[in-house]
Coordinates of C-alpha atoms and ligand atoms in Angstrom, one line a residue:
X1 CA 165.1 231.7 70.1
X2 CA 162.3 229.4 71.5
X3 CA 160.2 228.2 68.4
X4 CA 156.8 227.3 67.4
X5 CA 154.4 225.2 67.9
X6 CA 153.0 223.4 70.8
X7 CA 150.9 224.6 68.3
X8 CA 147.9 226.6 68.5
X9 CA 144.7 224.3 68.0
X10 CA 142.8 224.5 64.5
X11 CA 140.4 227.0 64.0
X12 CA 136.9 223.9 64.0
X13 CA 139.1 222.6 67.8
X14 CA 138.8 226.6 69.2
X15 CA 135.4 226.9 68.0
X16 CA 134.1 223.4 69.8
X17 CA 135.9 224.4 72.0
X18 CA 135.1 227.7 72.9
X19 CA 131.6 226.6 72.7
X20 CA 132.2 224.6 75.2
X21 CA 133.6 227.1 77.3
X22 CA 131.0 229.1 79.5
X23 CA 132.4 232.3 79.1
X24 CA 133.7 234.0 75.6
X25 CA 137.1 235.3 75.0
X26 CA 136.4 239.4 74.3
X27 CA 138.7 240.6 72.0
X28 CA 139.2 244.3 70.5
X29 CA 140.4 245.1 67.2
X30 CA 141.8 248.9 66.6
X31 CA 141.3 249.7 63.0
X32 CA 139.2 247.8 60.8
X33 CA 140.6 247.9 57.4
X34 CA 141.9 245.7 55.0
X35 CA 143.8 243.8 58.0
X36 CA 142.0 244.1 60.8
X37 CA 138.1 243.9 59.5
X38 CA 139.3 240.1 58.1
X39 CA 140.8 239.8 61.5
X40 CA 138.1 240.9 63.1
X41 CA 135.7 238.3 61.5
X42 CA 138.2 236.0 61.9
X43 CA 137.8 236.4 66.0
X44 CA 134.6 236.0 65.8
X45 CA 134.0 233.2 63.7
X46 CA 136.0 231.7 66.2
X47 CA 133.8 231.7 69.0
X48 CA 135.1 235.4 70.1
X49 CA 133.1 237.9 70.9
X50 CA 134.6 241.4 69.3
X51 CA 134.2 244.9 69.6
X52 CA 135.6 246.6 66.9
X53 CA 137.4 250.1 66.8
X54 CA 137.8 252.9 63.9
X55 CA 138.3 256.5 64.2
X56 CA 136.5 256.5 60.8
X57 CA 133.0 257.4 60.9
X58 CA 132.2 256.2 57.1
X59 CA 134.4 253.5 57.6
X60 CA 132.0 252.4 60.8
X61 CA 129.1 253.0 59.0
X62 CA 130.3 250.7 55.8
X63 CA 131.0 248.1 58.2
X64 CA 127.5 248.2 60.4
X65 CA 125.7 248.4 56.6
X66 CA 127.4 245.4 55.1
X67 CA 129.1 247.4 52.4
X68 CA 133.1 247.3 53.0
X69 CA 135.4 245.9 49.8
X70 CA 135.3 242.2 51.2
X71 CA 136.1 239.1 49.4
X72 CA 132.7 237.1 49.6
X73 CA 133.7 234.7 52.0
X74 CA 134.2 237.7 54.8
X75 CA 131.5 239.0 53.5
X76 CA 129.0 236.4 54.4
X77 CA 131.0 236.2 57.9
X78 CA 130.6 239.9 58.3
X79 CA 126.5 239.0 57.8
X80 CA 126.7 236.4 60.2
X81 CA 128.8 239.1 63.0
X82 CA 126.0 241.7 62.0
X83 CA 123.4 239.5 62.8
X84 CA 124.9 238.6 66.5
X85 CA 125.2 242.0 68.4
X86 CA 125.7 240.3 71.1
X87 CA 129.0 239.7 70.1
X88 CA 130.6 242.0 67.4
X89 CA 130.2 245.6 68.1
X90 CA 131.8 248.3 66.2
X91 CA 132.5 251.7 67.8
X92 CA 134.6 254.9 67.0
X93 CA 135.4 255.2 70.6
X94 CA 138.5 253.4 71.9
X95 CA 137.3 253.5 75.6
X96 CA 135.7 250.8 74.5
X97 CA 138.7 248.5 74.8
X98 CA 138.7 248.4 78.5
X99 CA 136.1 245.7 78.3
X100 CA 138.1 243.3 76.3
X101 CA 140.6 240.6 77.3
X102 CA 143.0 241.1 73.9
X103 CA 143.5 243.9 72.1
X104 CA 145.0 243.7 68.5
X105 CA 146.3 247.0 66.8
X106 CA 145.8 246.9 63.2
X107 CA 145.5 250.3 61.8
X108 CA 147.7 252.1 59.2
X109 CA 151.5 252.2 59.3
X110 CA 151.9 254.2 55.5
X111 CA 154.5 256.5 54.0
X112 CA 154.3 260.0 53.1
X113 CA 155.3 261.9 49.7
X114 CA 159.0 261.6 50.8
X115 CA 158.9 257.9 52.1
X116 CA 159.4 258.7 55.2
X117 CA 157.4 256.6 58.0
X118 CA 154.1 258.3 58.6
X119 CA 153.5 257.4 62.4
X120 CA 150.9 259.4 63.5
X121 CA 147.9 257.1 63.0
X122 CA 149.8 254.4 64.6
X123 CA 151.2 256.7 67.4
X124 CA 147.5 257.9 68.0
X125 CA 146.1 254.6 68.5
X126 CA 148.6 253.1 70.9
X127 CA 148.6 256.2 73.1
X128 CA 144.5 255.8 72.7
X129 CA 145.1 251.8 73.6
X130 CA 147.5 253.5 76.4
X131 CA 145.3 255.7 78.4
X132 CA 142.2 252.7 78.4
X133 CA 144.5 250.0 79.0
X134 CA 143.9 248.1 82.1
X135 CA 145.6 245.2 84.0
X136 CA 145.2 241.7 83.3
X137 CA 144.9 242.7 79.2
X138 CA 147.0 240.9 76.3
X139 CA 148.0 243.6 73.6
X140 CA 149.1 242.7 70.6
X141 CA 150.3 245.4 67.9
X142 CA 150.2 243.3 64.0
X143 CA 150.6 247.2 62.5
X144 CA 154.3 246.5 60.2
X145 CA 156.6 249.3 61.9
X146 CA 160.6 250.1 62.4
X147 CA 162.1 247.3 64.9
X148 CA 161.4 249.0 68.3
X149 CA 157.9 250.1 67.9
X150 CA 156.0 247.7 70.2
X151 CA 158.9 249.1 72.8
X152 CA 158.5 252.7 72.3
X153 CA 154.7 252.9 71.5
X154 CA 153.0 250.4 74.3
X155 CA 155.7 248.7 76.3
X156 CA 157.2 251.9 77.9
X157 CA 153.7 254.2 77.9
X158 CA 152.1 251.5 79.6
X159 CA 155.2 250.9 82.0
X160 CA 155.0 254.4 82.9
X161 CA 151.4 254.0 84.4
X162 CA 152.8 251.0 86.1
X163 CA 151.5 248.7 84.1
X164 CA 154.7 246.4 83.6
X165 CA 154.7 243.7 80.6
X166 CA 154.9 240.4 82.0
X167 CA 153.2 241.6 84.9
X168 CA 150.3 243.4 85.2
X169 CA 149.7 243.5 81.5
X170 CA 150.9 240.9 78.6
X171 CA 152.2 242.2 75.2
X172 CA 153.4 241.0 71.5
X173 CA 154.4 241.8 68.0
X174 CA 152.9 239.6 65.8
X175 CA 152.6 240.6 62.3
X176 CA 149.9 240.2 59.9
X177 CA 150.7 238.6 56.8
X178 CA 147.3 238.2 55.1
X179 CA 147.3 238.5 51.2
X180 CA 144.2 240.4 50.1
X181 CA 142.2 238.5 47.3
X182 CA 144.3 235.5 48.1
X183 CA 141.4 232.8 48.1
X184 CA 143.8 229.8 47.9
X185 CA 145.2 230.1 51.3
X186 CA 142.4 230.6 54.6
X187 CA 143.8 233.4 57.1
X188 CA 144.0 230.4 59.8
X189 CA 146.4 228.4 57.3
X190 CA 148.7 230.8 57.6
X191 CA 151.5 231.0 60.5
X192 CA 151.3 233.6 62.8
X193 CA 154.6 234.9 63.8
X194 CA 154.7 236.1 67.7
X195 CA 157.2 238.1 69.9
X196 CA 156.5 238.8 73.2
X197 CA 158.3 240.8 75.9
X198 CA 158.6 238.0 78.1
X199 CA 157.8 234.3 77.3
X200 CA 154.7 234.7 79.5
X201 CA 153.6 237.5 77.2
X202 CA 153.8 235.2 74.4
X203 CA 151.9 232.6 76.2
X204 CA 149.1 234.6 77.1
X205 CA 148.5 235.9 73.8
X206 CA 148.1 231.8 72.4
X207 CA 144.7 231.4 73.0
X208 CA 143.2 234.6 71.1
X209 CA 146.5 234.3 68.2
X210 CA 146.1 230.2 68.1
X211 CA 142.1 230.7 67.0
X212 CA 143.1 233.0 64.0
X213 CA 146.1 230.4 62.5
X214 CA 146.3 227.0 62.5
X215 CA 150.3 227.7 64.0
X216 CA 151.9 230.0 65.8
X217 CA 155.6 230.5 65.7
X218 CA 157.2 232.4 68.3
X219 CA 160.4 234.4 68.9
X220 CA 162.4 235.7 71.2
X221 CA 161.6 239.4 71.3
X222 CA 158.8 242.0 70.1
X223 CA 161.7 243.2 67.8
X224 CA 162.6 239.5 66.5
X225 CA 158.7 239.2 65.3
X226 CA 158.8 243.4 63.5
X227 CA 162.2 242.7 61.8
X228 CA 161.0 239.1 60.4
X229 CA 157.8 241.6 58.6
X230 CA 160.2 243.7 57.3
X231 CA 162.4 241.0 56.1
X232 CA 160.0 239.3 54.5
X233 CA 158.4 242.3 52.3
X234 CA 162.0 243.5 51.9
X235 CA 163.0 240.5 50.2
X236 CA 159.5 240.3 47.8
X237 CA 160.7 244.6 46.9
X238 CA 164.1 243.2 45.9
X239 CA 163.1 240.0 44.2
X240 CA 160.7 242.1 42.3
X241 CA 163.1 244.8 40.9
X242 CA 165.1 241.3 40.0
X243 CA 162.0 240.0 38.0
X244 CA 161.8 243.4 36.5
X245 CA 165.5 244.1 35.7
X246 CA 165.6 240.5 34.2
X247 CA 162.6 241.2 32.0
X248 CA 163.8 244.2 30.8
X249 CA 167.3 241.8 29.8
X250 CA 165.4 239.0 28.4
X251 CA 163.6 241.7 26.0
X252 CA 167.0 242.6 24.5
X253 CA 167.6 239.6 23.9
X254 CA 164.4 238.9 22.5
X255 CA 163.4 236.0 24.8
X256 CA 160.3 235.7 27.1
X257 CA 160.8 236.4 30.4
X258 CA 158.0 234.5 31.5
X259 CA 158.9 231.5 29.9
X260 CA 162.4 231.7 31.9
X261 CA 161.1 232.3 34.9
X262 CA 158.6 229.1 34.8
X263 CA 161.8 227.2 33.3
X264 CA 163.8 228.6 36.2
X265 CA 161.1 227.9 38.3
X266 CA 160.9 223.9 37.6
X267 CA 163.9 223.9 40.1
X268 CA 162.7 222.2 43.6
X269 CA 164.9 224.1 46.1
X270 CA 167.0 227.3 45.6
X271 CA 164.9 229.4 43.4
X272 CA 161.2 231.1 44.3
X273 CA 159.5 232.6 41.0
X274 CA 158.4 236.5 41.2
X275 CA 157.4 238.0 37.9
X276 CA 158.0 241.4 36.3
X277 CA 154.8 244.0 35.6
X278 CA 154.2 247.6 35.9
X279 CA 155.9 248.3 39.3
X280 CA 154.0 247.8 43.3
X281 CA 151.3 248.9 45.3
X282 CA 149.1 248.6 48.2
X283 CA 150.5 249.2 51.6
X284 CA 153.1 247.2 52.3
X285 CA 155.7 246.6 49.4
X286 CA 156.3 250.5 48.0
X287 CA 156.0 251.4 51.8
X288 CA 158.0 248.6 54.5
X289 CA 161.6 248.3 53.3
X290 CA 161.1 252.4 53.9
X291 CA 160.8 251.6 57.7
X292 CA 164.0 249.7 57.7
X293 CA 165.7 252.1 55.6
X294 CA 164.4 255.1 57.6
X295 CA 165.6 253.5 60.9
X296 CA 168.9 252.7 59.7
X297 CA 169.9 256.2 58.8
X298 CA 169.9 256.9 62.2
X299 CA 173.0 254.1 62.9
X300 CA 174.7 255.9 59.6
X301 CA 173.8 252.7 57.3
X302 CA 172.7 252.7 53.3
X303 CA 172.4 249.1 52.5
X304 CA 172.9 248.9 48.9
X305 CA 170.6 246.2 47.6
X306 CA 167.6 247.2 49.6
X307 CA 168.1 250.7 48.9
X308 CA 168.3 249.7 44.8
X309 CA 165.3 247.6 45.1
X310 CA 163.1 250.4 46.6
X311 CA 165.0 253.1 43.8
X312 CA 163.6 250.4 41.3
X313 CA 160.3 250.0 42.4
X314 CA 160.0 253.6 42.5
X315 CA 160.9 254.6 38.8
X316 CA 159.1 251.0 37.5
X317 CA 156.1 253.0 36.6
X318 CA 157.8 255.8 34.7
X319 CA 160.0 253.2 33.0
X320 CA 156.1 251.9 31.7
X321 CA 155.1 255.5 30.3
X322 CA 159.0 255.7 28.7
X323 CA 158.0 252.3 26.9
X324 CA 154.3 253.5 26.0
X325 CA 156.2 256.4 24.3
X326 CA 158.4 254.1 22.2
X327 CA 155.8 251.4 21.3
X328 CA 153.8 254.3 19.7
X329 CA 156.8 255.9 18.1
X330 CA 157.0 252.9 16.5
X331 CA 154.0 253.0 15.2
X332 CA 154.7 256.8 13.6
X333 CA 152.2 258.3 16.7
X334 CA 153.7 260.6 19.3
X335 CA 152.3 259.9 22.8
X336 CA 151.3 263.9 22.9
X337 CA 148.0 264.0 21.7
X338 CA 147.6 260.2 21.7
X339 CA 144.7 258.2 23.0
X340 CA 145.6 256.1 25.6
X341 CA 143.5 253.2 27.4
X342 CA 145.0 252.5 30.6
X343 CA 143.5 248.8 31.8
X344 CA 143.5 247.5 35.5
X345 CA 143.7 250.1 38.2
X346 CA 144.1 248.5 41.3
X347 CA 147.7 247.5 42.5
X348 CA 146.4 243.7 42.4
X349 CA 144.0 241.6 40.2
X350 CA 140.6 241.0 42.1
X351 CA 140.4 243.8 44.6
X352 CA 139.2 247.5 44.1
X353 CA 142.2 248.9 46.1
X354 CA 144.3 251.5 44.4
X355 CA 146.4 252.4 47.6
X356 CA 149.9 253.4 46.1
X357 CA 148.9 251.4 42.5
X358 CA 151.5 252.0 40.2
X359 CA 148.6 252.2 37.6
X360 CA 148.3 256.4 39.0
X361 CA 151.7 257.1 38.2
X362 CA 151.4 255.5 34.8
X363 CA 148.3 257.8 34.2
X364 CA 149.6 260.7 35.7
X365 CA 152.8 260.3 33.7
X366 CA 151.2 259.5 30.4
X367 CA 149.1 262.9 31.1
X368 CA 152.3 265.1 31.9
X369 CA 153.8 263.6 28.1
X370 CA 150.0 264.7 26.8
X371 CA 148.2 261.7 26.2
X372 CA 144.7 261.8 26.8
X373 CA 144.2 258.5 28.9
X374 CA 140.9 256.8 29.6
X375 CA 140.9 254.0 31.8
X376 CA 138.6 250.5 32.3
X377 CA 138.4 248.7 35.2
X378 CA 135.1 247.4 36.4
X379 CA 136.5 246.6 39.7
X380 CA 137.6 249.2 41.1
X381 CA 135.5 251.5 39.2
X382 CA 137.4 254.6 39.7
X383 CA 140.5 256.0 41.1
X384 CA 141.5 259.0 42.7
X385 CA 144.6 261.3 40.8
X386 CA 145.1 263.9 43.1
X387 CA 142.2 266.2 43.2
X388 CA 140.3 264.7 40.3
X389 CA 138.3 261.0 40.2
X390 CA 138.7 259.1 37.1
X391 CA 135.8 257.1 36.4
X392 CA 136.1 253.5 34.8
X393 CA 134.2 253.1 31.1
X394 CA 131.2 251.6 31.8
X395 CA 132.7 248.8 29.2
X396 CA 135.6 247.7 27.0
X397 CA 135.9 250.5 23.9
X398 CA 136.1 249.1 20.8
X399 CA 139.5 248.6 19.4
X400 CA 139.6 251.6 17.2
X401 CA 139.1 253.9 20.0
X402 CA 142.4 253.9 21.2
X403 CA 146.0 254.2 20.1
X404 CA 147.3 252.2 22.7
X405 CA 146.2 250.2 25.3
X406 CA 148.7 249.8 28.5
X407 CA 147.6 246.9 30.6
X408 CA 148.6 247.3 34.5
X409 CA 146.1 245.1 36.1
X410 CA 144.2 242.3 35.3
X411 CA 141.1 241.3 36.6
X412 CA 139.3 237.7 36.1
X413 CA 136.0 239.2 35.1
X414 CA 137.9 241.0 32.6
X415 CA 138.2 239.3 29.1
X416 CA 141.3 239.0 26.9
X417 CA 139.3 239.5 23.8
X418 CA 138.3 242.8 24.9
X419 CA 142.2 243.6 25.0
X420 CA 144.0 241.9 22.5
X421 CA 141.6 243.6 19.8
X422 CA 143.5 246.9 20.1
X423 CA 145.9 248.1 17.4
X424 CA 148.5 248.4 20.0
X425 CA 148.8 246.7 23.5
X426 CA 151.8 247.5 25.9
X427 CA 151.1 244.8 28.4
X428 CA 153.2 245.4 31.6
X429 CA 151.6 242.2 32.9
X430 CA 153.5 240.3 30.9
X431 CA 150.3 237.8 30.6
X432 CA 148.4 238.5 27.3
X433 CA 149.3 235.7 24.8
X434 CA 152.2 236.7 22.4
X435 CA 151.1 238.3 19.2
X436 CA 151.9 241.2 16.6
X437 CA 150.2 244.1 18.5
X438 CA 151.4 243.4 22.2
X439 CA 154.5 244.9 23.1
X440 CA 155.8 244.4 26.6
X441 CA 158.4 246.9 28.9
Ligands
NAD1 N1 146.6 245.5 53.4 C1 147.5 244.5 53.3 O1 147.7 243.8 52.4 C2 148.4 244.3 54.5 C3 149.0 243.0 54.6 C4 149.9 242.8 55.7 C5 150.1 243.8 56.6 N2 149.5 245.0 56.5 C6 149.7 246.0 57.5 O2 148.6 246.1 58.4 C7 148.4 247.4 58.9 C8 147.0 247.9 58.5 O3 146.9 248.0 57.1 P1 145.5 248.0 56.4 O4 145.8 247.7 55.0 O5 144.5 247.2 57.1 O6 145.2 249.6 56.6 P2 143.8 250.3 56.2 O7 144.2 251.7 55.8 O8 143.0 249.5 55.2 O9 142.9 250.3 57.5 C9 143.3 250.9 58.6 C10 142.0 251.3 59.4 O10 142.5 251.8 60.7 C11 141.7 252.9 61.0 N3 142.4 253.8 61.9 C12 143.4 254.7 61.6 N4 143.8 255.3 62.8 C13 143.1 254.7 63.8 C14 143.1 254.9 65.2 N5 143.9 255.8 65.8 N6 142.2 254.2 65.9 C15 141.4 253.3 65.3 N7 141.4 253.1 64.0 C16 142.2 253.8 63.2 C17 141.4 253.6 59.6 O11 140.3 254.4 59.7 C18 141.2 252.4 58.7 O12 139.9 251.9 58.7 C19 149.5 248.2 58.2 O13 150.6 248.3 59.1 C20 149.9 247.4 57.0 O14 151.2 247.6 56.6 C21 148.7 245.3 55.5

């Protein structure tokens, strides 16, 4: 395995010196969401000129009006891109790509209602990539997939219109691995793991992967760089079913789980802190370690512990209604009939995404027990239950509102007072201040 870093130069080196250089790198980007609108920006605030590619219309029109659910320092680079048409375009056509040296595929590798891998927006994109594709181009697929994708999906397809990896074209797995709402650490501070077919794939994708981190470190294969994604979100699912299954222990024991995980967490080497809450959401947790398991059924193999951690994940957020139930039969109130405030929405403090938040099935299962739930989150607003939208309340209730109030989220902008108030708080944050009234899972 050849590693890292002759390393890629720093993002304020790429941009001198791609000033300096008379003509632009021309990058594409296929799909501009969460990932690939950042990485988009990213390109482009590196000197790149970008033409960016999403099969959604609204999502193309968000973009060209300013308006996507950016943190305010993409927003202000998305400003700047808007401002320089002559180079950052955004377009729902892929043909489009011809034109550009890279390409990066960054579109939506989700799960459907049985966790099995939904492929089909990332099959359509690399057969889209396929038929523009031309030689001399650097793909690069960052989408997390089953080990064998970048293979199956671009290597072989392009092959088969003789356009030979290491040859005629160049191409790479190199994961994303950005944090939404993470403000502490900059996209470019953060490694980029690259596999190429050949070691001269891997080399000719430096120059457009080297101006969007700081380092790059490379393996030996396409399916060294997917496994390493998979390995890493696999281990966060497992560690977080530990955090869960230990808070759950440490509350029948009457201790503080917190307070034993920052005690545990004082040790220098050997021990990495996760904490317990009401389960996981967005788009890579709840859905990766499904890739790996799905791929592996094939070769006739259950592995235990991953397969556990995803089984926990999965029944986190009904173990959260179970406990709502029993904090207010404590209190002499069935949960039928009760009012119930569910706080936070979003699957992360910060960010208005509600992608697979465990917050729906808390609210979905509090309905199906007959609790009338409202719910408050001024950052994401509202959130979609099946058919119906919930809206947020326009502002914390007063205390007597509710019966309960079951915390999933917390936002900064939101204030503790406005919780802690309640007659009864199930906080499945575990991050409201100890007191009679807050009961955790
Ligand atoms: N969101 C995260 O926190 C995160 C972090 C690391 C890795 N990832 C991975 O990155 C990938 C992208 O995730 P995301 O969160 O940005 O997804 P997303 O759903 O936010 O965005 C994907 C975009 O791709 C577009 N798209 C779908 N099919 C397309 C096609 N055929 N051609 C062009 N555009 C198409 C969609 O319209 C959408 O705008 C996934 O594999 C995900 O697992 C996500």
């Amino acid at each position: 395995m050849s590693l890292i870093d002759p390393v890629a130069p720093s993002l304020p080196q790429v941009m001198a010196e791609t000033a300096a250089q008379p003509k632009h790198h021309v990058v594409a980007v296929v799909g501009l969401g969460y990932v690939g609108l950042p990485t988009a920006l990213g390109c482009h605030a590196a000197g790149m000129s970008v033409i960016g590619v999403d099969v959604s219309g609204e999502r193309v029109r968000e973009i060209l009006d300013g308006t996507p659910d950016l943190l305010e320092p993409d927003l202000c680079r998305l400003e700047l891109a808007r401002n320089d048409t002559g180079r950052f375009a955004v377009v729902g056509d892929a043909a489009a790509i011809a034109k550009a040296e890279c390409i990066l595929i960054c579109v939506p590798t989700p799960i459907d209602d049985r966790q099995t891998p939904n492929l089909a927006p990332l099959t359509k994109a690399c057969e889209a990539v396929v038929a523009h594709a031309r030689a001399g181009q650097v793909l690069v697929l960052t989408s997390t997939t089953y080990v064998g994708c970048t293979r199956d999906l671009l290597v072989d397809p392009l092959a088969a219109r003789g356009l030979m990896a290491g040859q005629e074209v160049h191409i790479c797995f190199a994961p994303e691995r950005i944090d939404p709402a993470n403000t502490n650490v900059a996209m470019t501070e953060v490694t980029k793991v690259v596999g190429g077919v050949t070691e001269a794939c891997a080399m000719a994708a430096v120059p457009f992967l080297g101006a969007l981190a700081n380092r790059l470190h490379l393996v030996s294969s396409p399916e060294a760089a997917e496994m390493t994604k998979l390995l890493e979100n696999t281990f966060r699912a497992v560690n977080i079913t530990l955090a869960n299954e230990f808070a759950d222990v440490a509350r029948i024991m009457s201790l503080n789980p917190i307070e034993v995980i920052d005690a545990a967490g004082t040790k220098p080497y050997g021990f990495m802190p996760f904490y317990p809450g009401p389960g996981v959401g967005g788009h890579c947790i709840p859905c990766d370690p499904h890739y790996l398991l799905w791929q592996l059924r094939e070769a006739r193999m259950y592995p235990s512990v991953i397969s556990a951690a995803m089984q926990g994940i999965a029944m986190r957020p009904a173990r959260i209604v179970q406990r709502a139930a029993e904090v207010l039969e404590m209190a002499g109130r069935p949960l039928r009939g009760s009012r119930v405030l569910v706080v936070g929405v979003s699957y992360k403090p910060n960010i208005a995404d509600t992608r697979e938040s465990p917050a729906l099935e808390v609210i979905g299962g509090l309905r199906a027990r007959g609790a009338r739930v409202s719910i408050y989150d001024p950052v994401a607003g509202s959130v979609q239950l099946n058919q119906e939208v919930l809206h947020s309340l326009p502002c914390p209730p007063p205390p007597g509102d509710h019966d309960l109030v079951v915390v999933t989220c917390r936002h900064d902008g939101v204030s503790e007072a406005a919780i802690t108030d309640a007659d009864l708080i199930l906080d499945a944050t575990y991050s409201l201040p100890e007191a009679g009234n807050r009961f955790v899972p």
